[in-house]
JSON list of C-alpha atoms in Angstrom, two decimals:
[
{"chain": "F", "resi": 24, "resn": "MET", "atom": "CA", "xyz": [-26.58, 9.41, -5.08]},
{"chain": "F", "resi": 25, "resn": "VAL", "atom": "CA", "xyz": [-23.28, 11.48, -6.11]},
{"chain": "F", "resi": 26, "resn": "ALA", "atom": "CA", "xyz": [-23.87, 10.61, -9.74]},
{"chain": "F", "resi": 27, "resn": "SER", "atom": "CA", "xyz": [-27.34, 12.72, -9.74]},
{"chain": "F", "resi": 28, "resn": "ARG", "atom": "CA", "xyz": [-25.74, 15.33, -7.61]},
{"chain": "F", "resi": 29, "resn": "PHE", "atom": "CA", "xyz": [-22.72, 16.27, -9.76]},
{"chain": "F", "resi": 30, "resn": "ASN", "atom": "CA", "xyz": [-24.11, 15.01, -12.95]},
{"chain": "F", "resi": 31, "resn": "SER", "atom": "CA", "xyz": [-21.42, 12.16, -13.45]},
{"chain": "F", "resi": 32, "resn": "HIS", "atom": "CA", "xyz": [-21.48, 8.69, -13.20]},
{"chain": "F", "resi": 33, "resn": "ILE", "atom": "CA", "xyz": [-17.78, 8.34, -13.59]},
{"chain": "F", "resi": 34, "resn": "LEU", "atom": "CA", "xyz": [-16.38, 10.53, -10.96]},
{"chain": "F", "resi": 35, "resn": "LYS", "atom": "CA", "xyz": [-18.77, 9.00, -8.20]},
{"chain": "F", "resi": 36, "resn": "ASP", "atom": "CA", "xyz": [-17.16, 8.83, -4.93]},
{"chain": "F", "resi": 37, "resn": "SER", "atom": "CA", "xyz": [-13.62, 9.64, -6.42]},
{"chain": "F", "resi": 38, "resn": "ILE", "atom": "CA", "xyz": [-10.91, 11.85, -4.63]},
{"chain": "F", "resi": 39, "resn": "GLN", "atom": "CA", "xyz": [-11.58, 14.64, -6.93]},
{"chain": "F", "resi": 40, "resn": "VAL", "atom": "CA", "xyz": [-15.24, 14.80, -5.87]},
{"chain": "F", "resi": 41, "resn": "GLN", "atom": "CA", "xyz": [-14.21, 14.48, -2.14]},
{"chain": "F", "resi": 42, "resn": "SER", "atom": "CA", "xyz": [-11.65, 17.35, -2.62]},
{"chain": "F", "resi": 43, "resn": "ILE", "atom": "CA", "xyz": [-13.72, 19.90, -4.59]},
{"chain": "F", "resi": 44, "resn": "HIS", "atom": "CA", "xyz": [-17.18, 19.32, -2.92]},
{"chain": "F", "resi": 45, "resn": "ASP", "atom": "CA", "xyz": [-16.14, 17.98, 0.54]},
{"chain": "F", "resi": 46, "resn": "TYR", "atom": "CA", "xyz": [-18.65, 15.00, 0.23]},
{"chain": "F", "resi": 47, "resn": "VAL", "atom": "CA", "xyz": [-18.57, 11.54, 0.35]},
{"chain": "F", "resi": 48, "resn": "ASN", "atom": "CA", "xyz": [-21.18, 8.94, -0.95]},
{"chain": "F", "resi": 49, "resn": "ASP", "atom": "CA", "xyz": [-22.44, 7.19, 2.45]},
{"chain": "F", "resi": 50, "resn": "ASP", "atom": "CA", "xyz": [-26.30, 6.22, 2.10]},
{"chain": "F", "resi": 51, "resn": "GLU", "atom": "CA", "xyz": [-26.16, 3.89, 4.99]},
{"chain": "F", "resi": 52, "resn": "LYS", "atom": "CA", "xyz": [-28.30, 4.56, 8.04]},
{"chain": "F", "resi": 53, "resn": "HIS", "atom": "CA", "xyz": [-26.22, 5.58, 11.11]},
{"chain": "F", "resi": 54, "resn": "GLU", "atom": "CA", "xyz": [-27.39, 6.60, 14.69]},
{"chain": "F", "resi": 55, "resn": "GLU", "atom": "CA", "xyz": [-27.19, 9.86, 15.84]},
{"chain": "F", "resi": 56, "resn": "HIS", "atom": "CA", "xyz": [-24.25, 9.69, 18.24]},
{"chain": "F", "resi": 57, "resn": "PRO", "atom": "CA", "xyz": [-22.47, 6.54, 16.99]},
{"chain": "F", "resi": 58, "resn": "HIS", "atom": "CA", "xyz": [-20.30, 4.56, 19.62]},
{"chain": "F", "resi": 59, "resn": "LEU", "atom": "CA", "xyz": [-19.03, 1.50, 17.89]},
{"chain": "F", "resi": 60, "resn": "GLU", "atom": "CA", "xyz": [-16.24, 0.80, 20.50]},
{"chain": "F", "resi": 61, "resn": "ASP", "atom": "CA", "xyz": [-18.93, -0.14, 23.02]},
{"chain": "F", "resi": 62, "resn": "PHE", "atom": "CA", "xyz": [-20.13, -3.08, 20.83]},
{"chain": "F", "resi": 63, "resn": "LEU", "atom": "CA", "xyz": [-16.30, -4.09, 20.21]},
{"chain": "F", "resi": 64, "resn": "ILE", "atom": "CA", "xyz": [-15.29, -7.39, 22.42]},
{"chain": "F", "resi": 65, "resn": "LEU", "atom": "CA", "xyz": [-11.65, -8.01, 22.27]},
{"chain": "F", "resi": 66, "resn": "ARG", "atom": "CA", "xyz": [-10.53, -11.22, 21.00]},
{"chain": "F", "resi": 67, "resn": "ARG", "atom": "CA", "xyz": [-6.72, -11.29, 20.83]},
{"chain": "F", "resi": 68, "resn": "SER", "atom": "CA", "xyz": [-3.68, -9.08, 20.56]},
{"chain": "F", "resi": 69, "resn": "VAL", "atom": "CA", "xyz": [-1.31, -9.93, 17.65]},
{"chain": "F", "resi": 70, "resn": "HIS", "atom": "CA", "xyz": [2.34, -8.91, 17.82]},
{"chain": "F", "resi": 71, "resn": "ILE", "atom": "CA", "xyz": [4.24, -8.88, 14.42]},
{"chain": "F", "resi": 72, "resn": "GLU", "atom": "CA", "xyz": [8.01, -9.50, 14.82]},
{"chain": "F", "resi": 73, "resn": "THR", "atom": "CA", "xyz": [10.18, -7.01, 13.04]},
{"chain": "F", "resi": 74, "resn": "GLU", "atom": "CA", "xyz": [13.32, -8.16, 10.96]},
{"chain": "F", "resi": 75, "resn": "GLU", "atom": "CA", "xyz": [15.63, -7.17, 13.74]},
{"chain": "F", "resi": 76, "resn": "GLU", "atom": "CA", "xyz": [13.65, -9.15, 16.38]},
{"chain": "F", "resi": 77, "resn": "LYS", "atom": "CA", "xyz": [13.61, -12.28, 13.86]},
{"chain": "F", "resi": 78, "resn": "LYS", "atom": "CA", "xyz": [17.26, -11.78, 13.45]},
{"chain": "F", "resi": 79, "resn": "LYS", "atom": "CA", "xyz": [18.04, -11.65, 17.26]},
{"chain": "F", "resi": 80, "resn": "GLU", "atom": "CA", "xyz": [15.81, -14.71, 17.88]},
{"chain": "F", "resi": 81, "resn": "LYS", "atom": "CA", "xyz": [17.45, -16.69, 15.32]},
{"chain": "F", "resi": 82, "resn": "GLU", "atom": "CA", "xyz": [20.94, -15.99, 16.60]},
{"chain": "F", "resi": 83, "resn": "LYS", "atom": "CA", "xyz": [19.82, -16.61, 20.13]},
{"chain": "F", "resi": 84, "resn": "ASN", "atom": "CA", "xyz": [18.35, -20.09, 19.21]},
{"chain": "F", "resi": 85, "resn": "GLU", "atom": "CA", "xyz": [20.77, -21.22, 16.56]},
{"chain": "F", "resi": 86, "resn": "ASP", "atom": "CA", "xyz": [22.60, -24.27, 17.18]},
{"chain": "F", "resi": 87, "resn": "PRO", "atom": "CA", "xyz": [26.27, -24.41, 15.74]},
{"chain": "F", "resi": 88, "resn": "SER", "atom": "CA", "xyz": [25.89, -28.18, 14.78]},
{"chain": "F", "resi": 89, "resn": "SER", "atom": "CA", "xyz": [22.94, -27.51, 12.84]},
{"chain": "F", "resi": 90, "resn": "LYS", "atom": "CA", "xyz": [24.80, -25.61, 10.17]},
{"chain": "F", "resi": 91, "resn": "SER", "atom": "CA", "xyz": [26.17, -28.94, 8.94]},
{"chain": "F", "resi": 92, "resn": "LYS", "atom": "CA", "xyz": [22.96, -30.83, 8.85]},
{"chain": "F", "resi": 93, "resn": "ARG", "atom": "CA", "xyz": [20.98, -30.47, 5.70]},
{"chain": "F", "resi": 94, "resn": "ARG", "atom": "CA", "xyz": [17.18, -30.80, 5.87]},
{"chain": "F", "resi": 95, "resn": "LEU", "atom": "CA", "xyz": [15.65, -33.42, 3.38]},
{"chain": "F", "resi": 96, "resn": "PRO", "atom": "CA", "xyz": [12.98, -31.93, 1.00]},
{"chain": "F", "resi": 97, "resn": "LEU", "atom": "CA", "xyz": [9.41, -32.60, 1.77]},
{"chain": "F", "resi": 98, "resn": "ALA", "atom": "CA", "xyz": [7.71, -35.08, -0.74]},
{"chain": "F", "resi": 99, "resn": "ARG", "atom": "CA", "xyz": [5.25, -33.22, -2.78]},
{"chain": "F", "resi": 100, "resn": "PRO", "atom": "CA", "xyz": [1.94, -35.07, -3.41]},
{"chain": "F", "resi": 101, "resn": "CYS", "atom": "CA", "xyz": [1.32, -36.58, -6.61]},
{"chain": "F", "resi": 102, "resn": "SER", "atom": "CA", "xyz": [-2.02, -35.07, -7.27]},
{"chain": "F", "resi": 103, "resn": "SER", "atom": "CA", "xyz": [-4.37, -32.54, -5.71]},
{"chain": "F", "resi": 104, "resn": "ILE", "atom": "CA", "xyz": [-8.13, -32.84, -5.34]},
{"chain": "F", "resi": 105, "resn": "LEU", "atom": "CA", "xyz": [-8.42, -29.53, -6.92]},
{"chain": "F", "resi": 106, "resn": "HIS", "atom": "CA", "xyz": [-7.06, -30.81, -10.13]},
{"chain": "F", "resi": 107, "resn": "LYS", "atom": "CA", "xyz": [-9.24, -33.78, -10.46]},
{"chain": "F", "resi": 108, "resn": "ALA", "atom": "CA", "xyz": [-11.53, -33.89, -13.39]},
{"chain": "F", "resi": 109, "resn": "ASP", "atom": "CA", "xyz": [-14.20, -35.95, -11.77]},
{"chain": "F", "resi": 110, "resn": "CYS", "atom": "CA", "xyz": [-14.37, -33.90, -8.57]},
{"chain": "F", "resi": 111, "resn": "ALA", "atom": "CA", "xyz": [-18.15, -33.14, -7.90]},
{"chain": "F", "resi": 112, "resn": "SER", "atom": "CA", "xyz": [-17.27, -29.39, -6.84]},
{"chain": "F", "resi": 113, "resn": "ARG", "atom": "CA", "xyz": [-15.96, -28.88, -10.42]},
{"chain": "F", "resi": 114, "resn": "LEU", "atom": "CA", "xyz": [-18.83, -30.19, -12.21]},
{"chain": "F", "resi": 115, "resn": "PRO", "atom": "CA", "xyz": [-21.23, -27.24, -13.35]},
{"chain": "F", "resi": 116, "resn": "CYS", "atom": "CA", "xyz": [-24.76, -26.96, -11.77]},
{"chain": "F", "resi": 117, "resn": "GLU", "atom": "CA", "xyz": [-27.69, -25.14, -13.33]},
{"chain": "F", "resi": 118, "resn": "GLU", "atom": "CA", "xyz": [-29.25, -24.52, -9.74]},
{"chain": "F", "resi": 119, "resn": "THR", "atom": "CA", "xyz": [-26.22, -23.25, -8.40]},
{"chain": "F", "resi": 120, "resn": "GLU", "atom": "CA", "xyz": [-25.40, -21.04, -11.20]},
{"chain": "F", "resi": 121, "resn": "ALA", "atom": "CA", "xyz": [-28.77, -19.70, -11.21]},
{"chain": "F", "resi": 122, "resn": "ARG", "atom": "CA", "xyz": [-28.57, -18.64, -7.79]},
{"chain": "F", "resi": 123, "resn": "ARG", "atom": "CA", "xyz": [-24.90, -17.51, -7.86]},
{"chain": "F", "resi": 124, "resn": "HIS", "atom": "CA", "xyz": [-24.47, -14.25, -5.58]},
{"chain": "F", "resi": 125, "resn": "VAL", "atom": "CA", "xyz": [-22.43, -12.83, -2.82]},
{"chain": "F", "resi": 126, "resn": "ASN", "atom": "CA", "xyz": [-23.31, -11.99, 0.68]},
{"chain": "F", "resi": 127, "resn": "PHE", "atom": "CA", "xyz": [-21.56, -10.40, 3.58]},
{"chain": "F", "resi": 128, "resn": "ASP", "atom": "CA", "xyz": [-22.59, -11.63, 6.93]},
{"chain": "F", "resi": 129, "resn": "SER", "atom": "CA", "xyz": [-20.11, -10.14, 9.38]},
{"chain": "F", "resi": 130, "resn": "VAL", "atom": "CA", "xyz": [-17.21, -7.81, 9.86]},
{"chain": "F", "resi": 131, "resn": "VAL", "atom": "CA", "xyz": [-13.86, -8.19, 11.68]},
{"chain": "F", "resi": 132, "resn": "VAL", "atom": "CA", "xyz": [-12.46, -5.00, 13.23]},
{"chain": "F", "resi": 133, "resn": "ARG", "atom": "CA", "xyz": [-8.80, -4.40, 13.72]},
{"chain": "F", "resi": 134, "resn": "GLU", "atom": "CA", "xyz": [-7.36, -1.69, 15.77]},
{"chain": "F", "resi": 135, "resn": "TYR", "atom": "CA", "xyz": [-3.71, -0.57, 14.75]},
{"chain": "F", "resi": 136, "resn": "GLY", "atom": "CA", "xyz": [-1.75, 1.81, 16.83]},
{"chain": "F", "resi": 137, "resn": "MET", "atom": "CA", "xyz": [0.13, 5.00, 15.26]},
{"chain": "F", "resi": 138, "resn": "ILE", "atom": "CA", "xyz": [3.84, 5.08, 15.50]},
{"chain": "F", "resi": 139, "resn": "LEU", "atom": "CA", "xyz": [6.57, 7.35, 13.85]},
{"chain": "F", "resi": 140, "resn": "GLY", "atom": "CA", "xyz": [6.51, 6.93, 9.89]},
{"chain": "F", "resi": 141, "resn": "ASP", "atom": "CA", "xyz": [8.79, 7.56, 6.99]},
{"chain": "F", "resi": 142, "resn": "HIS", "atom": "CA", "xyz": [6.72, 9.67, 4.46]},
{"chain": "F", "resi": 143, "resn": "PRO", "atom": "CA", "xyz": [8.89, 12.26, 2.68]},
{"chain": "F", "resi": 144, "resn": "CYS", "atom": "CA", "xyz": [5.96, 14.34, 1.79]},
{"chain": "F", "resi": 145, "resn": "CYS", "atom": "CA", "xyz": [5.12, 15.63, 5.32]},
{"chain": "F", "resi": 146, "resn": "ARG", "atom": "CA", "xyz": [6.51, 19.29, 5.30]},
{"chain": "F", "resi": 147, "resn": "PHE", "atom": "CA", "xyz": [5.67, 20.27, 8.78]},
{"chain": "F", "resi": 148, "resn": "GLY", "atom": "CA", "xyz": [6.29, 18.01, 11.80]},
{"chain": "F", "resi": 149, "resn": "LEU", "atom": "CA", "xyz": [6.96, 14.20, 11.55]},
{"chain": "F", "resi": 150, "resn": "PRO", "atom": "CA", "xyz": [4.85, 12.01, 9.74]},
{"chain": "F", "resi": 151, "resn": "VAL", "atom": "CA", "xyz": [2.94, 8.79, 11.27]},
{"chain": "F", "resi": 152, "resn": "MET", "atom": "CA", "xyz": [2.05, 5.28, 10.03]},
{"chain": "F", "resi": 153, "resn": "LEU", "atom": "CA", "xyz": [0.24, 2.22, 11.33]},
{"chain": "F", "resi": 154, "resn": "ASP", "atom": "CA", "xyz": [1.96, 0.01, 13.73]},
{"chain": "F", "resi": 155, "resn": "TRP", "atom": "CA", "xyz": [2.10, -3.69, 12.72]},
{"chain": "F", "resi": 156, "resn": "ASP", "atom": "CA", "xyz": [0.76, -4.95, 16.05]},
{"chain": "F", "resi": 157, "resn": "TYR", "atom": "CA", "xyz": [-3.11, -4.80, 16.15]},
{"chain": "F", "resi": 158, "resn": "PHE", "atom": "CA", "xyz": [-5.91, -5.75, 18.38]},
{"chain": "F", "resi": 159, "resn": "GLU", "atom": "CA", "xyz": [-8.62, -8.00, 16.77]},
{"chain": "F", "resi": 160, "resn": "TYR", "atom": "CA", "xyz": [-12.19, -7.84, 18.02]},
{"chain": "F", "resi": 161, "resn": "ASP", "atom": "CA", "xyz": [-15.16, -10.44, 17.82]},
{"chain": "F", "resi": 162, "resn": "PRO", "atom": "CA", "xyz": [-16.97, -10.33, 14.46]},
{"chain": "F", "resi": 163, "resn": "LEU", "atom": "CA", "xyz": [-20.13, -8.12, 14.06]},
{"chain": "F", "resi": 164, "resn": "LEU", "atom": "CA", "xyz": [-22.94, -8.30, 11.71]},
{"chain": "F", "resi": 165, "resn": "VAL", "atom": "CA", "xyz": [-22.64, -5.94, 8.78]},
{"chain": "F", "resi": 166, "resn": "ASN", "atom": "CA", "xyz": [-26.13, -4.12, 9.43]},
{"chain": "F", "resi": 167, "resn": "ASP", "atom": "CA", "xyz": [-24.79, -3.60, 13.26]},
{"chain": "F", "resi": 168, "resn": "TYR", "atom": "CA", "xyz": [-21.34, -2.25, 12.21]},
{"chain": "F", "resi": 169, "resn": "GLU", "atom": "CA", "xyz": [-23.09, -0.07, 9.44]},
{"chain": "F", "resi": 170, "resn": "PHE", "atom": "CA", "xyz": [-25.42, 1.42, 11.98]},
{"chain": "F", "resi": 171, "resn": "HIS", "atom": "CA", "xyz": [-23.12, 2.16, 14.88]},
{"chain": "F", "resi": 172, "resn": "HIS", "atom": "CA", "xyz": [-19.94, 3.13, 13.06]},
{"chain": "F", "resi": 173, "resn": "SER", "atom": "CA", "xyz": [-19.50, 7.01, 12.37]},
{"chain": "F", "resi": 174, "resn": "LEU", "atom": "CA", "xyz": [-20.24, 8.60, 8.96]},
{"chain": "F", "resi": 175, "resn": "ARG", "atom": "CA", "xyz": [-17.42, 8.29, 6.29]},
{"chain": "F", "resi": 176, "resn": "ARG", "atom": "CA", "xyz": [-15.13, 11.40, 6.52]},
{"chain": "F", "resi": 177, "resn": "PRO", "atom": "CA", "xyz": [-14.05, 13.20, 3.18]},
{"chain": "F", "resi": 178, "resn": "VAL", "atom": "CA", "xyz": [-10.22, 13.49, 2.53]},
{"chain": "F", "resi": 179, "resn": "LYS", "atom": "CA", "xyz": [-9.88, 17.04, 3.83]},
{"chain": "F", "resi": 180, "resn": "LYS", "atom": "CA", "xyz": [-10.82, 15.64, 7.23]},
{"chain": "F", "resi": 181, "resn": "LEU", "atom": "CA", "xyz": [-8.66, 12.58, 7.10]},
{"chain": "F", "resi": 182, "resn": "ARG", "atom": "CA", "xyz": [-5.38, 14.80, 7.09]},
{"chain": "F", "resi": 183, "resn": "LEU", "atom": "CA", "xyz": [-3.80, 15.02, 10.60]},
{"chain": "F", "resi": 184, "resn": "HIS", "atom": "CA", "xyz": [-2.47, 18.31, 11.64]},
{"chain": "F", "resi": 185, "resn": "SER", "atom": "CA", "xyz": [1.28, 18.22, 13.01]},
{"chain": "F", "resi": 186, "resn": "SER", "atom": "CA", "xyz": [0.13, 18.69, 16.54]},
{"chain": "F", "resi": 187, "resn": "LYS", "atom": "CA", "xyz": [-2.01, 15.79, 16.51]},
{"chain": "F", "resi": 188, "resn": "ARG", "atom": "CA", "xyz": [0.76, 13.80, 14.82]},
{"chain": "F", "resi": 189, "resn": "LYS", "atom": "CA", "xyz": [3.20, 14.99, 17.60]},
{"chain": "F", "resi": 190, "resn": "LYS", "atom": "CA", "xyz": [0.70, 13.63, 20.33]},
{"chain": "F", "resi": 191, "resn": "LEU", "atom": "CA", "xyz": [0.54, 10.36, 18.64]},
{"chain": "F", "resi": 192, "resn": "ILE", "atom": "CA", "xyz": [4.19, 10.05, 18.32]},
{"chain": "F", "resi": 193, "resn": "ASP", "atom": "CA", "xyz": [4.62, 10.98, 21.94]},
{"chain": "F", "resi": 194, "resn": "MET", "atom": "CA", "xyz": [1.99, 8.36, 22.92]},
{"chain": "F", "resi": 195, "resn": "ALA", "atom": "CA", "xyz": [4.01, 5.74, 20.98]},
{"chain": "F", "resi": 196, "resn": "GLU", "atom": "CA", "xyz": [6.99, 6.62, 23.43]},
{"chain": "F", "resi": 197, "resn": "THR", "atom": "CA", "xyz": [9.47, 7.16, 20.55]},
{"chain": "F", "resi": 198, "resn": "SER", "atom": "CA", "xyz": [13.04, 7.70, 21.44]},
{"chain": "F", "resi": 199, "resn": "GLN", "atom": "CA", "xyz": [14.83, 11.06, 20.56]},
{"chain": "F", "resi": 200, "resn": "LYS", "atom": "CA", "xyz": [17.42, 9.19, 18.82]},
{"chain": "F", "resi": 201, "resn": "ASP", "atom": "CA", "xyz": [14.69, 7.89, 16.20]},
{"chain": "F", "resi": 202, "resn": "LEU", "atom": "CA", "xyz": [12.96, 11.20, 16.00]},
{"chain": "F", "resi": 203, "resn": "VAL", "atom": "CA", "xyz": [16.45, 12.98, 14.92]},
{"chain": "F", "resi": 204, "resn": "ALA", "atom": "CA", "xyz": [17.33, 10.26, 12.55]},
{"chain": "F", "resi": 205, "resn": "CYS", "atom": "CA", "xyz": [13.70, 10.33, 10.82]},
{"chain": "F", "resi": 206, "resn": "ARG", "atom": "CA", "xyz": [14.02, 14.24, 10.51]},
{"chain": "F", "resi": 207, "resn": "LYS", "atom": "CA", "xyz": [17.48, 13.75, 8.89]},
{"chain": "F", "resi": 208, "resn": "MET", "atom": "CA", "xyz": [16.09, 11.29, 6.43]},
{"chain": "F", "resi": 209, "resn": "LEU", "atom": "CA", "xyz": [13.13, 13.31, 5.49]},
{"chain": "F", "resi": 210, "resn": "ASN", "atom": "CA", "xyz": [15.28, 16.48, 5.04]},
{"chain": "F", "resi": 211, "resn": "ARG", "atom": "CA", "xyz": [17.81, 14.47, 2.74]},
{"chain": "F", "resi": 212, "resn": "ILE", "atom": "CA", "xyz": [14.86, 12.99, 0.64]},
{"chain": "F", "resi": 213, "resn": "GLN", "atom": "CA", "xyz": [13.11, 16.45, 0.32]},
{"chain": "F", "resi": 214, "resn": "ARG", "atom": "CA", "xyz": [16.45, 18.09, -0.85]},
{"chain": "F", "resi": 215, "resn": "ARG", "atom": "CA", "xyz": [16.71, 15.45, -3.71]},
{"chain": "F", "resi": 216, "resn": "ARG", "atom": "CA", "xyz": [13.27, 16.12, -4.68]},
{"chain": "F", "resi": 217, "resn": "SER", "atom": "CA", "xyz": [13.42, 19.86, -4.88]},
{"chain": "F", "resi": 218, "resn": "LEU", "atom": "CA", "xyz": [16.59, 19.40, -6.92]},
{"chain": "F", "resi": 219, "resn": "THR", "atom": "CA", "xyz": [14.92, 16.91, -9.37]},
{"chain": "F", "resi": 220, "resn": "LEU", "atom": "CA", "xyz": [12.12, 19.29, -9.76]},
{"chain": "F", "resi": 221, "resn": "ALA", "atom": "CA", "xyz": [14.38, 22.45, -10.12]},
{"chain": "F", "resi": 222, "resn": "LEU", "atom": "CA", "xyz": [16.41, 20.58, -12.96]},
{"chain": "F", "resi": 223, "resn": "ASP", "atom": "CA", "xyz": [13.21, 19.21, -14.62]},
{"chain": "F", "resi": 224, "resn": "ALA", "atom": "CA", "xyz": [12.85, 22.39, -16.58]},
{"chain": "F", "resi": 225, "resn": "TYR", "atom": "CA", "xyz": [16.21, 21.75, -18.23]},
{"chain": "F", "resi": 226, "resn": "ALA", "atom": "CA", "xyz": [15.33, 18.23, -19.36]},
{"chain": "F", "resi": 227, "resn": "PRO", "atom": "CA", "xyz": [14.56, 19.14, -22.98]},
{"chain": "F", "resi": 228, "resn": "LEU", "atom": "CA", "xyz": [17.79, 20.96, -23.38]},
{"chain": "F", "resi": 229, "resn": "GLU", "atom": "CA", "xyz": [19.55, 17.87, -22.00]},
{"chain": "F", "resi": 230, "resn": "THR", "atom": "CA", "xyz": [17.78, 15.61, -24.44]},
{"chain": "F", "resi": 231, "resn": "ALA", "atom": "CA", "xyz": [18.77, 18.11, -27.43]},
{"chain": "F", "resi": 232, "resn": "MET", "atom": "CA", "xyz": [22.36, 18.05, -26.34]},
{"chain": "F", "resi": 233, "resn": "GLU", "atom": "CA", "xyz": [22.60, 14.26, -26.17]},
{"chain": "F", "resi": 234, "resn": "SER", "atom": "CA", "xyz": [21.20, 14.17, -29.62]},
{"chain": "F", "resi": 235, "resn": "ALA", "atom": "CA", "xyz": [23.37, 16.60, -30.99]},
{"chain": "F", "resi": 236, "resn": "ILE", "atom": "CA", "xyz": [26.63, 14.94, -29.42]},
{"chain": "F", "resi": 237, "resn": "ARG", "atom": "CA", "xyz": [25.24, 11.50, -31.00]},
{"chain": "F", "resi": 238, "resn": "LYS", "atom": "CA", "xyz": [25.01, 13.17, -34.56]},
{"chain": "F", "resi": 239, "resn": "PHE", "atom": "CA", "xyz": [28.39, 14.90, -34.26]},
{"chain": "F", "resi": 240, "resn": "LYS", "atom": "CA", "xyz": [29.96, 11.57, -33.42]},
{"chain": "F", "resi": 241, "resn": "ARG", "atom": "CA", "xyz": [28.30, 9.69, -36.23]},
{"chain": "F", "resi": 242, "resn": "ALA", "atom": "CA", "xyz": [29.61, 12.43, -38.43]},
{"chain": "F", "resi": 243, "resn": "LEU", "atom": "CA", "xyz": [33.27, 11.96, -37.40]},
{"chain": "F", "resi": 244, "resn": "VAL", "atom": "CA", "xyz": [33.46, 8.22, -36.92]},
{"chain": "F", "resi": 245, "resn": "GLY", "atom": "CA", "xyz": [30.58, 6.96, -39.02]},
{"chain": "F", "resi": 246, "resn": "ASP", "atom": "CA", "xyz": [27.27, 5.25, -38.50]},
{"chain": "F", "resi": 247, "resn": "HIS", "atom": "CA", "xyz": [27.96, 1.47, -37.57]},
{"chain": "F", "resi": 248, "resn": "TRP", "atom": "CA", "xyz": [24.67, 0.56, -39.58]},
{"chain": "F", "resi": 249, "resn": "LYS", "atom": "CA", "xyz": [26.37, 1.94, -42.69]},
{"chain": "F", "resi": 250, "resn": "LYS", "atom": "CA", "xyz": [29.59, 0.00, -42.17]},
{"chain": "F", "resi": 251, "resn": "GLU", "atom": "CA", "xyz": [27.45, -3.21, -41.69]},
{"chain": "F", "resi": 252, "resn": "LYS", "atom": "CA", "xyz": [25.37, -2.69, -44.51]},
{"chain": "F", "resi": 253, "resn": "HIS", "atom": "CA", "xyz": [27.00, -5.34, -46.96]},
{"chain": "F", "resi": 254, "resn": "LEU", "atom": "CA", "xyz": [26.12, -7.95, -44.04]},
{"chain": "F", "resi": 255, "resn": "TYR", "atom": "CA", "xyz": [22.53, -7.31, -44.58]},
{"chain": "F", "resi": 256, "resn": "ARG", "atom": "CA", "xyz": [22.72, -7.47, -48.22]},
{"chain": "F", "resi": 257, "resn": "ARG", "atom": "CA", "xyz": [24.27, -10.79, -48.13]},
{"chain": "F", "resi": 258, "resn": "SER", "atom": "CA", "xyz": [21.69, -12.22, -45.69]},
{"chain": "F", "resi": 259, "resn": "SER", "atom": "CA", "xyz": [18.85, -10.90, -47.91]},
{"chain": "F", "resi": 260, "resn": "ILE", "atom": "CA", "xyz": [20.54, -12.63, -51.03]}
]
């Protein structure tokens, strides 16, 4: 266990432990050469429409005469079985309460593609992110999944080198126009962040100047609290 290894029950499997010791808490039993992909059976492929695709589809199927038609609101049910006091499922059961526990039976695996991302912290190369579309496979038993999948990787090994990210972007067939637009956006955000960090050291000076200006104005014009002091006296009486 990580707690006994690092003499800390608080850190456990935190990012700090992974970064310093290059270790993750994975006590499950795995096979020597994991090959989980051989046990995955494709169930379906899902495509998530983007906002642009939805807008185009809506404009394509929109009927000009439908704008004048107004849909009637759906009638809401007067009551729900979830809120009935005499429902048997809502009554406490001692036998059920005594055996209350949680079991995990199966795992559903989804596989997402990697596409061009927009994370501004990427200094070298272009960032990548998960695609909205995915492949979903048939459920696997938890024990089979834990045995056949590879060992958990620490944070250091989860980072992708710029060359690997470039290969993923090329596999996604990203256009040159999108690559240039992404690079410009990242440069703009990074310049703004650098400017913010450079001016952060002068934040106390700015706060002091604002406080001095407020005090100078009160000395010339007068404090509005003092001018309205008679109102507070009358209200207290």
